[in-house]
Coordinates of C-alpha atoms in Angstrom, one line a residue:
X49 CA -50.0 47.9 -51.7
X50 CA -49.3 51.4 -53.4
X51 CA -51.6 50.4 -56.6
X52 CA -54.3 50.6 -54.0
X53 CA -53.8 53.9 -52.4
X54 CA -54.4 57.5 -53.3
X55 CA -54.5 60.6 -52.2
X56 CA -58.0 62.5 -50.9
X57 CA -56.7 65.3 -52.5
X58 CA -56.0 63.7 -56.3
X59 CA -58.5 64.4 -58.8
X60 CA -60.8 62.1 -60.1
X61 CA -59.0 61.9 -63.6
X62 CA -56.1 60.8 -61.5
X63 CA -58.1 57.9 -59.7
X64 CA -59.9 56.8 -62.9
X65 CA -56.4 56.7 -64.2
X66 CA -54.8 54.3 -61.2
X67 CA -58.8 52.2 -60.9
X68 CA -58.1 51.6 -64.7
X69 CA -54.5 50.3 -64.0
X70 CA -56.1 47.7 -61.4
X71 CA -58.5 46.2 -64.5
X72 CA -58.8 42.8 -63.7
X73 CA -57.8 42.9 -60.3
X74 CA -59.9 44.5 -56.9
X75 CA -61.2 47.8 -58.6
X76 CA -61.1 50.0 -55.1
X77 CA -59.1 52.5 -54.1
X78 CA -57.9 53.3 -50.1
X79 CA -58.0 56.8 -49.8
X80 CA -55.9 58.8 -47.3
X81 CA -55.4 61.7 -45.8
X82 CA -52.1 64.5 -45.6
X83 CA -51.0 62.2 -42.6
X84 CA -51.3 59.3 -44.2
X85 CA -54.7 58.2 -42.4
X86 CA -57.3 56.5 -44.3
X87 CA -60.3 58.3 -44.6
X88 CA -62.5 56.3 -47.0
X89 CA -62.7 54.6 -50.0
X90 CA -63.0 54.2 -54.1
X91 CA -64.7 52.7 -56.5
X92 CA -65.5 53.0 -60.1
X93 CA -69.4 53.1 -59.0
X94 CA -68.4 55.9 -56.7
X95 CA -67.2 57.8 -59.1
X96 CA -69.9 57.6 -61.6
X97 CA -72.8 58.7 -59.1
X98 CA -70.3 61.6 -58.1
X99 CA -70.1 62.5 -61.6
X100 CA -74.0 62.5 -61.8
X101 CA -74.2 64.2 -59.4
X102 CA -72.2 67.4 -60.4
X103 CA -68.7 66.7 -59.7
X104 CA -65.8 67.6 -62.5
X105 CA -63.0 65.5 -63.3
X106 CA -61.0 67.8 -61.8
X107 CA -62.8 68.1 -58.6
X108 CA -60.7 66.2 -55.8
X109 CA -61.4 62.3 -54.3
X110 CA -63.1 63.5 -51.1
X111 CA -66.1 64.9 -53.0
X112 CA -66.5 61.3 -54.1
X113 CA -65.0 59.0 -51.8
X114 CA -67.2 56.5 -49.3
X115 CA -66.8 57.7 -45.9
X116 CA -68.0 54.6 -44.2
X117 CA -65.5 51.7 -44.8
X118 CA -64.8 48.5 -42.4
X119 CA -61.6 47.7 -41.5
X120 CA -59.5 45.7 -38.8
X121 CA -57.0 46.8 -36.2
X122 CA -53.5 45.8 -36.7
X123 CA -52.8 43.3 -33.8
X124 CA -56.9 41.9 -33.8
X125 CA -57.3 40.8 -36.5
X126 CA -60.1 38.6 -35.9
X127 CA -60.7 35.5 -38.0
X128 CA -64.6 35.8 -37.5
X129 CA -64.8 39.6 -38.4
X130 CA -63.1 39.2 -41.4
X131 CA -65.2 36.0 -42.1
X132 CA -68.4 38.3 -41.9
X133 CA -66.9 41.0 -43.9
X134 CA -66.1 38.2 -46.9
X135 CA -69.7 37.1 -46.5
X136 CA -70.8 41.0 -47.1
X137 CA -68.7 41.0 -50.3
X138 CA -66.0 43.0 -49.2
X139 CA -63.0 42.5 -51.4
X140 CA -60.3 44.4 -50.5
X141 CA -60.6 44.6 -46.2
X142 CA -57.3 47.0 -44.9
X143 CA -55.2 46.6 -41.6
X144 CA -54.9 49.8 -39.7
X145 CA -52.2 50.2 -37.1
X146 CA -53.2 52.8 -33.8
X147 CA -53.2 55.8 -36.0
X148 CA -55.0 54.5 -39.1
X149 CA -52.8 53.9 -41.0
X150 CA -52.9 51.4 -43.6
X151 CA -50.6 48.6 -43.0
X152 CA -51.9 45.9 -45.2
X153 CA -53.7 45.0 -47.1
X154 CA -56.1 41.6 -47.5
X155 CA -57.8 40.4 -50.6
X156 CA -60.1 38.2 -49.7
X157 CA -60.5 36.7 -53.1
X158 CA -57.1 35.5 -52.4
X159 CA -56.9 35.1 -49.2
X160 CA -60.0 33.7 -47.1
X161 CA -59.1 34.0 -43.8
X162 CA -56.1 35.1 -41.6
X163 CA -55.6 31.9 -39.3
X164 CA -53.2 32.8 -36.4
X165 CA -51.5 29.1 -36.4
X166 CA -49.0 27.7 -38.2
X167 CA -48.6 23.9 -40.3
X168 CA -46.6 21.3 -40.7
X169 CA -47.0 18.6 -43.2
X170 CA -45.3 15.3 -43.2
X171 CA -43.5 14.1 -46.0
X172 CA -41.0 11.8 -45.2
X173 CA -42.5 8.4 -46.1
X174 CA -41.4 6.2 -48.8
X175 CA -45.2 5.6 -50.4
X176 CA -44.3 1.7 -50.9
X177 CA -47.6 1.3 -52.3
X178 CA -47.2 3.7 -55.2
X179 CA -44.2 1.7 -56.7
X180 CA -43.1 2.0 -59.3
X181 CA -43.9 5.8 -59.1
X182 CA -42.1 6.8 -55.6
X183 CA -39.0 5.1 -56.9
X184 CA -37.9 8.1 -58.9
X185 CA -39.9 11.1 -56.8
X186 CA -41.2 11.6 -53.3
X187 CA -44.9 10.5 -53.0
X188 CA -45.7 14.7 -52.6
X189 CA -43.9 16.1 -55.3
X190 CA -46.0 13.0 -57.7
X191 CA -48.0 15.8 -60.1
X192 CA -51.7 16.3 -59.5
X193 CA -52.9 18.2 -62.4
X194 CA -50.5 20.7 -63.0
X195 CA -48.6 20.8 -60.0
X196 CA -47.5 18.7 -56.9
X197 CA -49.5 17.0 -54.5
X198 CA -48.4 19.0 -51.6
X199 CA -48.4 22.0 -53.2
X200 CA -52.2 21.8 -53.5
X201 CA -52.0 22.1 -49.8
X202 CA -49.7 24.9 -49.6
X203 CA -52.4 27.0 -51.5
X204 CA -54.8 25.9 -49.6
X205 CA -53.0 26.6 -45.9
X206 CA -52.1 30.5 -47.8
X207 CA -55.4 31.1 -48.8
X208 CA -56.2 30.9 -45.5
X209 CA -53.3 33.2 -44.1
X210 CA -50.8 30.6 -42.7
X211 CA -47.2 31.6 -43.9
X212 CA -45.6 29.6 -41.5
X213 CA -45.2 26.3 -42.9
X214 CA -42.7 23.8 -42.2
X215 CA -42.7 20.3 -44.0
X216 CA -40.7 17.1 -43.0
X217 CA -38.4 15.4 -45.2
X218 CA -36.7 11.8 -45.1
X219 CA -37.1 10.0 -48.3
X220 CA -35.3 11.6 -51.1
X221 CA -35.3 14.6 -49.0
X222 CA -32.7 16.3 -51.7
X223 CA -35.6 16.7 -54.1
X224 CA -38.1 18.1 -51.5
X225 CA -35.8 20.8 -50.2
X226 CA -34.9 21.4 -54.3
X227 CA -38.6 22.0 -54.6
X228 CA -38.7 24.5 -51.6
X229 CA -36.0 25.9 -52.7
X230 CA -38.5 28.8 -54.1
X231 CA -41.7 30.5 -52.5
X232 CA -45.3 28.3 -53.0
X233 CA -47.8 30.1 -53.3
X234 CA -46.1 33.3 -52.0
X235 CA -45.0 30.9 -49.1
X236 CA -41.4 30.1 -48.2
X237 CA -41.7 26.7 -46.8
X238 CA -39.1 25.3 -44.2
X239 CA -37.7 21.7 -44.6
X240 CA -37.0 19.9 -41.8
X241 CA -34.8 16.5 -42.0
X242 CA -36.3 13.3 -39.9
X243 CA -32.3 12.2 -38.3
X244 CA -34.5 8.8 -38.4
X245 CA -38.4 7.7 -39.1
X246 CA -40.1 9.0 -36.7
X247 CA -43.4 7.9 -37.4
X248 CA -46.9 10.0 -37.7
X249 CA -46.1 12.9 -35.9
X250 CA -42.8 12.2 -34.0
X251 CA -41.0 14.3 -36.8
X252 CA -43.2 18.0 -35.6
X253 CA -40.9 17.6 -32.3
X254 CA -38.0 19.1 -34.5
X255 CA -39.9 22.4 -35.8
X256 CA -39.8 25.3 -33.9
X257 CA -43.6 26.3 -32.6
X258 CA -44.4 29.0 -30.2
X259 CA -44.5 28.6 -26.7
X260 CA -48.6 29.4 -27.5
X261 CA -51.1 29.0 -29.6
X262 CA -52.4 26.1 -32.2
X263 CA -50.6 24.5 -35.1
X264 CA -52.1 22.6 -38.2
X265 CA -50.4 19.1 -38.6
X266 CA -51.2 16.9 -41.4
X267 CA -50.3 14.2 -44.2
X268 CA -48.9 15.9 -46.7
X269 CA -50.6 13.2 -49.6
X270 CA -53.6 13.9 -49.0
X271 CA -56.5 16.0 -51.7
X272 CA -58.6 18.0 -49.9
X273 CA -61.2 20.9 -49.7
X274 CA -61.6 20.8 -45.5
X275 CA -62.4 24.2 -44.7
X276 CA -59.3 25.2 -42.1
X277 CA -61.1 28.3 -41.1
X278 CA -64.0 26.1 -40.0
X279 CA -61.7 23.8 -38.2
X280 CA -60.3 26.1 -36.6
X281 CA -63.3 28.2 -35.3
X282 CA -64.3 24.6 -34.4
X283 CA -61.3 24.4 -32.5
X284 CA -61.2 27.6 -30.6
X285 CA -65.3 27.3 -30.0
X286 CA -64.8 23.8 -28.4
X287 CA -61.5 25.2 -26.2
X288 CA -59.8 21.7 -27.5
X289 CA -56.4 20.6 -27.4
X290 CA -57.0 18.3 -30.3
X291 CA -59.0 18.6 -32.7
X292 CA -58.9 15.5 -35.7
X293 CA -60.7 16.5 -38.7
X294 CA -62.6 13.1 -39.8
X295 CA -64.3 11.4 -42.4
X296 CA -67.7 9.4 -42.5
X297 CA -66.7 5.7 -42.5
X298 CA -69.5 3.3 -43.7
X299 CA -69.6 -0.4 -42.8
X300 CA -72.7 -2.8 -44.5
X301 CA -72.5 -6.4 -43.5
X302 CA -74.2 -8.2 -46.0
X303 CA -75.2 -11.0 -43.9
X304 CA -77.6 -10.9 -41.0
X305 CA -76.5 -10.3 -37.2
X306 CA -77.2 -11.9 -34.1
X307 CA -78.0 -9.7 -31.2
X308 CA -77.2 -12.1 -28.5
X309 CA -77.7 -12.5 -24.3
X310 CA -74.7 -15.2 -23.4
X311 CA -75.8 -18.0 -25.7
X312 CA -79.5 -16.5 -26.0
X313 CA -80.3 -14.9 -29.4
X314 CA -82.2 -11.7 -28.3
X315 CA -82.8 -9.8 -31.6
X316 CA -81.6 -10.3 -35.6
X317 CA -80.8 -7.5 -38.1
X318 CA -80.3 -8.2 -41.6
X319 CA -77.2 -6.4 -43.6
X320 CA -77.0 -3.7 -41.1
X321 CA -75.0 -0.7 -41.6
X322 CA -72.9 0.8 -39.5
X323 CA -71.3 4.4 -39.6
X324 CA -68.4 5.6 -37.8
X325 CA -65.8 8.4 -37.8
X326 CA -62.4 7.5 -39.4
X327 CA -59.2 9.7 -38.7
X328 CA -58.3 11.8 -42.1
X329 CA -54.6 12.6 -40.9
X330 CA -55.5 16.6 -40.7
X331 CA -55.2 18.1 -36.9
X332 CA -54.8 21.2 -35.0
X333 CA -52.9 20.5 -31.9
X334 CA -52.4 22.7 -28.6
X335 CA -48.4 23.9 -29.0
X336 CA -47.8 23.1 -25.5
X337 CA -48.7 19.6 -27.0
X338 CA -46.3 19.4 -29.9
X339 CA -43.3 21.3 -28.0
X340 CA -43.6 17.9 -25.5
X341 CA -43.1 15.4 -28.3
X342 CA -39.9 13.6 -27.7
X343 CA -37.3 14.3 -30.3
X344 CA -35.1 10.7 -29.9
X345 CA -37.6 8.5 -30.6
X346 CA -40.7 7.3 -33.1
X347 CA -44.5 9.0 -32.4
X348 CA -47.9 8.4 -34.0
X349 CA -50.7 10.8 -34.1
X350 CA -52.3 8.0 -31.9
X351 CA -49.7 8.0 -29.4
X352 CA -49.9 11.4 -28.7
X353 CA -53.8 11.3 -28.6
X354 CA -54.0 8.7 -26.2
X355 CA -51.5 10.1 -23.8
X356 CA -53.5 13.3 -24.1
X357 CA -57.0 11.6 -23.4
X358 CA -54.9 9.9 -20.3
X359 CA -54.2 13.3 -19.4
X360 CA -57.6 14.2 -19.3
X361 CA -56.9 16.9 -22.1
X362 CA -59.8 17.6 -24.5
X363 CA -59.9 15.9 -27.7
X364 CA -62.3 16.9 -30.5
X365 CA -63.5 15.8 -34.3
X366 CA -64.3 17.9 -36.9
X367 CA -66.3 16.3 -40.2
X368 CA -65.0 16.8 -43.1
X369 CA -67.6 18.3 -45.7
X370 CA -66.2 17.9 -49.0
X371 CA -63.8 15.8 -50.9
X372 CA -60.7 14.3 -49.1
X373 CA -58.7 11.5 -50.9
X374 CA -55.5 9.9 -49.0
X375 CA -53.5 9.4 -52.4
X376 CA -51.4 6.5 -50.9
X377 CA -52.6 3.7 -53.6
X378 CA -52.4 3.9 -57.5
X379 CA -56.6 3.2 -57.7
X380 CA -56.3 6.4 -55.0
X381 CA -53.8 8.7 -57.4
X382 CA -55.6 7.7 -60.1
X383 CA -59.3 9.1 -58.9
X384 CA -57.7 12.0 -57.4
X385 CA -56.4 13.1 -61.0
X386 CA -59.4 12.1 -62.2
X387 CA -61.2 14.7 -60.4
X388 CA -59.0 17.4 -60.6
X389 CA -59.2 16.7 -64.4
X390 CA -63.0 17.0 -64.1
X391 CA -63.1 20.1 -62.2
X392 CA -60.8 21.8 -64.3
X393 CA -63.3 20.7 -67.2
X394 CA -65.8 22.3 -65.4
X395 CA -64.4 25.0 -64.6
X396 CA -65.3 25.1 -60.7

């Protein structure tokens, strides 16, 4: 965080000097006061119009700092604000604590979005349909371009600010916890073992989840570019206690069908289409919810969405706009490398 920070009172050799050692990162400087307070900030094009206009090299930072930065509040920091800041361009977004002081810093070329929840991904099947592939190495840890499966999803749940991630293991769990041995993506990832299979979801009764709050549950096999920070403004907007993100599901019958009245034909429609919404394994799930799940016994997601809907809780869906592959066939592992290989290609 240091690199970013200077003094208003350094000259502006000296901040040419540190916004020269940032090349190829965010070029902008935080700049703060004797206390420590930030008072405004940095940049390269800063600098230059100071110059123009009649400043010296040697003249300090506050003659050519901007006084009128955004930043957020240590304690609310709010996924929306920070979502309209990214879409203004801004960068490099710093966390003040009561005094204004910088306390962190965000790059929001690195990380999207600050989700308060945290994720767990299920990993403990056998992937009996990838054989001969999963006889050797865990369905997640088969490579995907140039890394694991699930560590795609790792990236994706940090770029989004989650750093509390827990996966769980059963099937050659040695080689998962191996893996996690080391940070992900800046992450270190808990393994939980299953004592048993515990089906769909039964295994997020043994992670620890706040009493409050949402957490991200999904499939840990699965290629994706869902957008978590829309899912989860989805979430919060709708006041759900499940949320399913979904997929379009398209059905043609190539045949014509009788609409019928007891043994009268009332209409015919030939090769209709039918659409529906199919269940992509990714959910966001009230804690109250997951802290209920028994822990002696197997659970499906659907279990524990039909005892909510019995419960009269709130169940939401949430489209999925973009690609998401379930990479539990070898036709399915093959087209998801397939497409990695072409977006790399592109370079997008």
């Amino acid at each position: 965080m240091d690199r970013h920070i200077i003094s208003h009172d350094a000259t502006i050799i000296d901040a040419l000097d540190k916004l020269n050692s940032l090349s190829g990162g965010e070029m902008t400087l935080l700049v703060v006061n004797d206390d420590g307070r930030m008072c405004g900030t940095l940049t390269d094009g800063d600098v230059r119009r100071a110059l123009l206009g009649g400043v010296t090299l040697q003249s300090t930072v506050a003659e050519a700092m901007h006084r009128d930065f955004s930043a957020l509040k240590q304690g609310e920091e709010s996924v929306g604000r920070l979502r309209e800041m990214r879409r203004r361009g801004l960068h490099l977004v710093p966390v003040l604590d009561g005094d204004g002081r910088v306390t962190r810093i965000i790059d929001t070329t690195l990380t999207r979005s600050i989700l308060p929840v945290g994720a767990i991904l299920m990993a403990g099947g056998k992937g009996e349909r990838l054989r001969p592939l999963t006889l050797t190495t865990p369905k997640p840890l088969l490579p995907l371009g140039d890394r694991p499966v699930i560590d795609h999803n790792i990236d994706a749940l940090a770029s989004v600010g989650v750093n509390d991630i827990s996966v769980t293991v059963n099937y050659m769990a040695e080689q998962l916890e191996a893996h996690f041995s080391s940070p992900v993506s800046g992450v270190r990832v808990k393994c939980v073992r299953e004592p048993m299979p515990m089906g769909t979801i039964g295994s997020a009764s043994l992670c620890e989840v706040p009493e409050d709050g949402e957490t991200i549950v999904m499939n840990s096999d699965l290629l994706t570019t869902i957008s978590f920070e829309d899912m989860y403004i989805h979430h919060q907007a709708e006041n759900a206690d499940i949320t399913i993100a979904a997929i379009p599901y398209n059905v043609s019958v190539p045949y014509a069908i009788l609409a019928t009245d007891g043994t009268r034909v009332t209409s015919l429609e030939e090769k209709p289409s039918y659409s529906y919404y199919a269940n992509a394994g990714i959910y966001i799930i009230s804690n109250r919810l997951l802290r209920s799940l028994p822990t002696d016994r197997r659970t499906d997601a659907t279990d524990l969405i039909d005892t909510a809907l019995g419960a009269g809780l709130k169940v939401t869906y949430f489209p999925i706009n973009g690609t998401w592959i379930d990479i539990g066939s070898p036709a399915d592992y093959a087209h998801a490398r397939e497409l990695l290989r072409h977006v790399k290609q592109s370079g997008h």
